[in-house]
Amino acid sequence: MAGTLFTKIINREIPADIVYEDELSLAFRDINPQAPVHLLIIPKQEIPTINDIELNDRELVGHLFLVAKKLATEMGFAEDGYRVVMNCNESAGQTVFHIHLHLLAGKTLGWPPYTDRAKV
Ligand code: 5GP
């Protein structure tokens, strides 16, 4: 099997609780939720990190935000509030190298969002 973990989810080689799909993107529930609602919104195209986003990808990346807005509206927390985050590389905590928006909602979210982690 080739491709990232998330491509395997797109291809239904790994199960996931999928909440939305279109020709460009997929959204599913995070396996280790950090809020009552924790979705991952991914492009079907594999792009490892934010650093790999090219000019040609700008519509695709913008599309991910429109999906976030659509899901927030349809799930009923758009007005209450939510957070959209994309981690880039190790110091930000990225563990899956296929870009993804985290969509977090359903509680009052703390800010700043980080805890210091010792770098070894
Ligand atoms: P990152 O740390 O790269 O920003 O986020 C990766 C996210 O993917 C994490 O929140 C992690 O819980 C989630 N994740 C990792 N493996 C799986 C999986 O197999 N299924 C689902 N649904 N989420 C996963």
Coordinates of N, CA and C and ligand atoms in Angstrom, one line a residue:
M1 N 0.8 -1.2 0.0 CA 0.0 0.0 0.0 C 0.9 1.2 0.0
A2 N 0.7 2.1 -0.9 CA 1.5 3.4 -1.0 C 0.7 4.5 -0.4
G3 N 1.3 5.7 -0.2 CA 0.6 6.9 0.2 C 0.7 7.1 1.7
T4 N 0.3 8.3 2.1 CA 0.3 8.6 3.5 C -0.8 7.9 4.2
L5 N -0.7 8.0 5.5 CA -1.8 7.5 6.4 C -3.2 8.0 5.9
F6 N -3.2 9.3 5.6 CA -4.4 10.0 5.3 C -4.9 9.6 3.9
T7 N -4.0 9.3 3.0 CA -4.4 8.8 1.7 C -5.0 7.4 1.8
K8 N -4.5 6.7 2.8 CA -5.1 5.3 3.0 C -6.6 5.5 3.5
I9 N -6.8 6.6 4.3 CA -8.2 6.9 4.8 C -9.0 7.3 3.6
I10 N -8.5 8.2 2.7 CA -9.2 8.6 1.5 C -9.6 7.3 0.7
N11 N -8.7 6.4 0.6 CA -8.9 5.2 -0.3 C -9.6 4.1 0.5
R12 N -10.1 4.4 1.7 CA -10.8 3.4 2.5 C -10.0 2.2 2.8
E13 N -8.7 2.3 2.8 CA -7.8 1.2 3.3 C -7.7 1.1 4.8
I14 N -8.0 2.3 5.4 CA -8.0 2.4 6.9 C -9.3 3.0 7.2
P15 N -10.1 2.5 8.2 CA -11.4 3.1 8.5 C -11.2 4.4 9.2
A16 N -12.3 5.3 9.0 CA -12.3 6.6 9.7 C -13.8 7.0 9.7
D17 N -14.1 7.9 10.7 CA -15.5 8.4 10.8 C -15.6 9.6 9.9
I18 N -15.9 9.4 8.6 CA -15.9 10.4 7.6 C -17.2 11.2 7.7
V19 N -17.0 12.6 7.7 CA -18.2 13.4 7.9 C -18.5 14.2 6.6
Y20 N -17.5 14.3 5.7 CA -17.7 15.1 4.5 C -16.7 14.7 3.4
E21 N -17.1 14.7 2.2 CA -16.2 14.4 1.1 C -16.6 15.1 -0.2
D22 N -15.7 15.7 -0.9 CA -16.0 16.2 -2.2 C -14.8 15.8 -3.1
E23 N -14.7 16.4 -4.3 CA -13.7 15.9 -5.3 C -12.3 16.3 -4.9
L24 N -12.2 17.3 -4.0 CA -10.9 17.8 -3.6 C -10.5 17.5 -2.2
S25 N -11.4 17.1 -1.4 CA -11.1 17.0 0.1 C -11.9 16.0 0.8
L26 N -11.5 15.7 2.0 CA -12.2 14.8 2.9 C -12.1 15.3 4.3
A27 N -13.1 15.1 5.1 CA -13.1 15.5 6.5 C -13.6 14.3 7.3
F28 N -12.9 14.1 8.4 CA -13.2 12.9 9.3 C -12.8 13.3 10.7
R29 N -13.4 12.5 11.7 CA -13.1 12.8 13.1 C -11.7 12.3 13.5
D30 N -11.0 13.2 14.3 CA -9.7 12.8 14.8 C -9.8 11.6 15.7
I31 N -8.9 10.7 15.6 CA -8.9 9.4 16.4 C -8.6 9.8 17.9
N32 N -8.0 10.9 18.2 CA -7.7 11.3 19.6 C -8.1 12.7 19.8
P33 N -9.5 12.9 19.9 CA -10.0 14.2 19.9 C -9.5 15.1 21.1
Q34 N -9.3 16.3 20.8 CA -8.8 17.3 21.8 C -9.9 18.3 22.2
A35 N -11.1 18.1 21.7 CA -12.3 18.9 22.0 C -13.5 18.0 21.6
P36 N -14.7 18.4 22.1 CA -15.9 17.6 21.8 C -16.1 17.4 20.3
V37 N -15.7 18.4 19.5 CA -15.7 18.2 18.0 C -14.2 18.5 17.6
H38 N -13.6 17.5 17.0 CA -12.3 17.6 16.5 C -12.2 16.8 15.1
L39 N -12.3 17.6 14.1 CA -12.3 17.1 12.7 C -10.9 17.4 12.1
L40 N -10.6 16.6 11.1 CA -9.4 16.8 10.3 C -9.9 17.0 8.9
I41 N -9.5 18.1 8.2 CA -9.9 18.4 6.9 C -8.7 18.3 6.0
I42 N -8.7 17.4 5.0 CA -7.5 17.1 4.3 C -7.7 17.3 2.8
P43 N -6.7 17.7 2.0 CA -6.8 17.6 0.6 C -6.6 16.2 0.1
K44 N -7.2 15.8 -1.0 CA -7.0 14.5 -1.5 C -5.6 14.4 -2.1
Q45 N -5.1 15.5 -2.6 CA -3.7 15.6 -3.1 C -2.7 15.6 -1.9
E46 N -1.7 14.8 -2.0 CA -0.7 14.7 -0.9 C 0.2 15.9 -1.0
I47 N 0.2 16.7 0.1 CA 1.2 17.8 0.2 C 1.7 17.6 1.6
P48 N 3.0 17.4 1.8 CA 3.5 17.0 3.1 C 3.4 18.0 4.2
T49 N 3.8 19.3 3.9 CA 3.7 20.3 5.0 C 3.3 21.6 4.3
I50 N 3.1 22.6 5.2 CA 2.8 24.0 4.7 C 3.9 24.4 3.8
N51 N 5.2 24.1 4.1 CA 6.3 24.5 3.4 C 6.3 24.0 1.9
D52 N 5.5 23.0 1.7 CA 5.5 22.4 0.3 C 4.3 22.9 -0.5
I53 N 3.5 23.8 0.1 CA 2.4 24.4 -0.7 C 2.9 25.3 -1.8
E54 N 2.5 25.1 -3.0 CA 2.9 25.9 -4.1 C 1.8 26.9 -4.5
L55 N 2.2 27.9 -5.4 CA 1.2 28.9 -5.8 C 0.0 28.2 -6.4
N56 N 0.2 27.1 -7.2 CA -0.9 26.4 -7.9 C -1.8 25.7 -6.9
D57 N -1.4 25.6 -5.6 CA -2.2 24.9 -4.6 C -3.1 25.9 -3.9
R58 N -3.1 27.2 -4.2 CA -3.8 28.2 -3.4 C -5.3 27.9 -3.4
E59 N -5.9 27.5 -4.5 CA -7.3 27.3 -4.5 C -7.7 26.1 -3.6
L60 N -6.8 25.1 -3.7 CA -7.0 23.9 -2.9 C -7.0 24.2 -1.4
V61 N -6.0 24.9 -1.0 CA -5.8 25.3 0.4 C -7.0 26.2 0.8
G62 N -7.4 27.1 0.0 CA -8.5 27.9 0.3 C -9.8 27.1 0.4
H63 N -9.9 26.1 -0.4 CA -11.0 25.2 -0.3 C -11.1 24.5 1.0
L64 N -10.0 24.1 1.6 CA -10.1 23.5 2.9 C -10.7 24.4 4.0
F65 N -10.5 25.7 3.9 CA -11.1 26.7 4.8 C -12.6 26.8 4.5
L66 N -13.0 26.7 3.2 CA -14.4 26.8 2.9 C -15.1 25.5 3.4
V67 N -14.4 24.4 3.4 CA -15.0 23.2 4.0 C -15.2 23.4 5.5
A68 N -14.2 23.9 6.1 CA -14.3 24.2 7.6 C -15.5 25.0 7.9
K69 N -15.6 26.1 7.1 CA -16.8 27.0 7.3 C -18.1 26.3 7.1
K70 N -18.2 25.5 6.1 CA -19.4 24.8 5.7 C -19.8 23.8 6.9
L71 N -18.8 23.0 7.4 CA -19.0 22.1 8.4 C -19.4 22.8 9.7
A72 N -18.7 23.9 10.0 CA -19.1 24.6 11.2 C -20.5 25.1 11.2
T73 N -20.9 25.6 10.0 CA -22.3 26.1 9.9 C -23.3 25.0 10.0
E74 N -23.0 23.9 9.2 CA -24.0 22.7 9.2 C -24.0 22.0 10.6
M75 N -22.9 22.0 11.3 CA -22.9 21.3 12.6 C -23.4 22.3 13.7
G76 N -23.5 23.5 13.4 CA -24.2 24.4 14.4 C -23.3 25.2 15.3
F77 N -22.0 25.2 15.1 CA -21.1 25.9 16.0 C -20.4 27.1 15.4
A78 N -20.9 27.5 14.2 CA -20.2 28.6 13.5 C -20.3 29.9 14.3
E79 N -21.5 30.2 14.8 CA -21.7 31.4 15.6 C -21.0 31.4 16.9
D80 N -21.1 30.3 17.6 CA -20.5 30.1 18.9 C -19.0 30.3 18.9
G81 N -18.4 29.6 17.9 CA -17.0 29.8 17.7 C -16.2 28.4 17.6
Y82 N -15.1 28.5 16.9 CA -14.3 27.3 16.6 C -12.9 27.7 16.3
R83 N -12.0 26.7 16.2 CA -10.6 27.0 15.9 C -10.2 26.1 14.7
V84 N -9.4 26.7 13.8 CA -8.8 26.0 12.7 C -7.3 26.1 12.8
V85 N -6.6 25.0 12.8 CA -5.2 25.0 13.0 C -4.5 24.1 12.0
M86 N -3.4 24.5 11.5 CA -2.5 23.5 10.7 C -1.1 23.6 11.3
N87 N -0.6 22.5 11.8 CA 0.7 22.4 12.3 C 1.7 22.2 11.2
C88 N 2.9 22.7 11.3 CA 3.9 22.5 10.3 C 5.2 22.1 11.0
N89 N 5.6 20.8 10.7 CA 6.8 20.2 11.1 C 6.9 20.0 12.6
E90 N 8.0 19.5 13.0 CA 8.2 18.8 14.3 C 7.9 19.8 15.5
S91 N 8.4 21.0 15.5 CA 8.3 21.8 16.6 C 6.8 22.3 16.8
A92 N 6.1 22.2 15.8 CA 4.6 22.6 15.9 C 3.8 21.3 16.3
G93 N 4.4 20.2 16.3 CA 3.7 19.0 16.7 C 3.1 18.2 15.5
Q94 N 3.6 18.5 14.3 CA 3.0 17.7 13.1 C 3.5 16.3 13.2
T95 N 2.6 15.4 13.1 CA 2.9 14.0 13.1 C 2.5 13.2 11.8
V96 N 1.6 13.8 11.1 CA 1.2 13.1 9.8 C 1.5 14.1 8.7
F97 N 2.4 13.7 7.8 CA 2.9 14.6 6.8 C 2.1 14.6 5.5
H98 N 0.9 15.0 5.7 CA -0.1 15.2 4.6 C -1.0 16.3 5.2
I99 N -0.8 17.5 4.7 CA -1.4 18.7 5.3 C -2.9 18.5 5.7
H100 N -3.3 19.0 6.8 CA -4.6 18.9 7.4 C -5.0 20.0 8.3
L101 N -6.2 20.5 8.1 CA -6.7 21.5 9.1 C -7.3 20.7 10.2
H102 N -7.0 21.1 11.5 CA -7.7 20.6 12.6 C -8.9 21.6 12.8
L103 N -10.1 21.1 12.9 CA -11.2 21.9 13.3 C -11.7 21.5 14.6
L104 N -11.6 22.5 15.6 CA -11.9 22.2 17.0 C -13.0 23.0 17.5
A105 N -14.0 22.4 18.2 CA -15.2 23.2 18.6 C -15.8 22.4 19.8
G106 N -16.8 23.0 20.3 CA -17.7 22.4 21.3 C -17.3 22.7 22.7
K107 N -16.3 23.6 23.0 CA -16.0 24.0 24.3 C -15.3 25.3 24.2
T108 N -15.1 26.0 25.3 CA -14.3 27.2 25.3 C -12.8 26.8 25.2
L109 N -12.2 27.3 24.1 CA -10.8 26.8 23.8 C -9.8 27.8 24.4
G110 N -8.8 27.2 25.1 CA -7.8 28.1 25.7 C -6.9 28.7 24.7
W111 N -6.3 29.9 25.1 CA -5.3 30.5 24.3 C -4.3 31.2 25.2
P112 N -3.0 31.1 24.9 CA -2.4 30.4 23.8 C -2.5 28.9 23.8
P113 N -2.5 28.2 22.7 CA -2.8 26.8 22.6 C -1.7 25.9 22.9
Y114 N -0.5 26.4 23.2 CA 0.7 25.5 23.3 C 1.0 25.2 24.8
T115 N 1.7 24.1 24.9 CA 2.4 23.8 26.2 C 3.9 23.6 25.7
D116 N 4.8 24.1 26.6 CA 6.2 23.9 26.2 C 6.6 22.4 26.2
R117 N 7.3 22.0 25.2 CA 7.8 20.7 25.1 C 9.3 20.7 25.0
A118 N 9.9 19.9 25.9 CA 11.4 19.9 25.8 C 11.8 19.3 24.5
K119 N 12.8 20.0 23.9 CA 13.3 19.5 22.6 C 14.6 18.7 22.9
V120 N 14.5 17.4 22.5 CA 15.7 16.6 22.8 C 16.6 16.4 21.5
Ligands
5GP1 P1 -0.8 16.6 13.5 O1 -0.1 16.2 14.9 O2 0.1 16.0 12.4 O3 -1.1 18.1 13.4 O4 -2.2 15.9 13.5 C1 -2.3 14.6 13.2 C2 -3.7 14.2 13.8 O5 -4.0 12.9 13.2 C3 -3.6 13.9 15.3 O6 -4.5 14.8 15.9 C4 -3.9 12.4 15.4 O7 -4.8 12.2 16.6 C5 -4.7 12.1 14.1 N1 -4.6 10.8 13.7 C6 -3.4 10.0 13.6 N2 -3.7 8.8 13.1 C7 -5.0 8.8 12.9 C8 -5.9 7.8 12.3 O8 -5.5 6.7 12.0 N3 -7.2 8.1 12.2 C9 -7.7 9.4 12.6 N4 -9.0 9.6 12.4 N5 -6.9 10.3 13.1 C10 -5.6 10.0 13.2

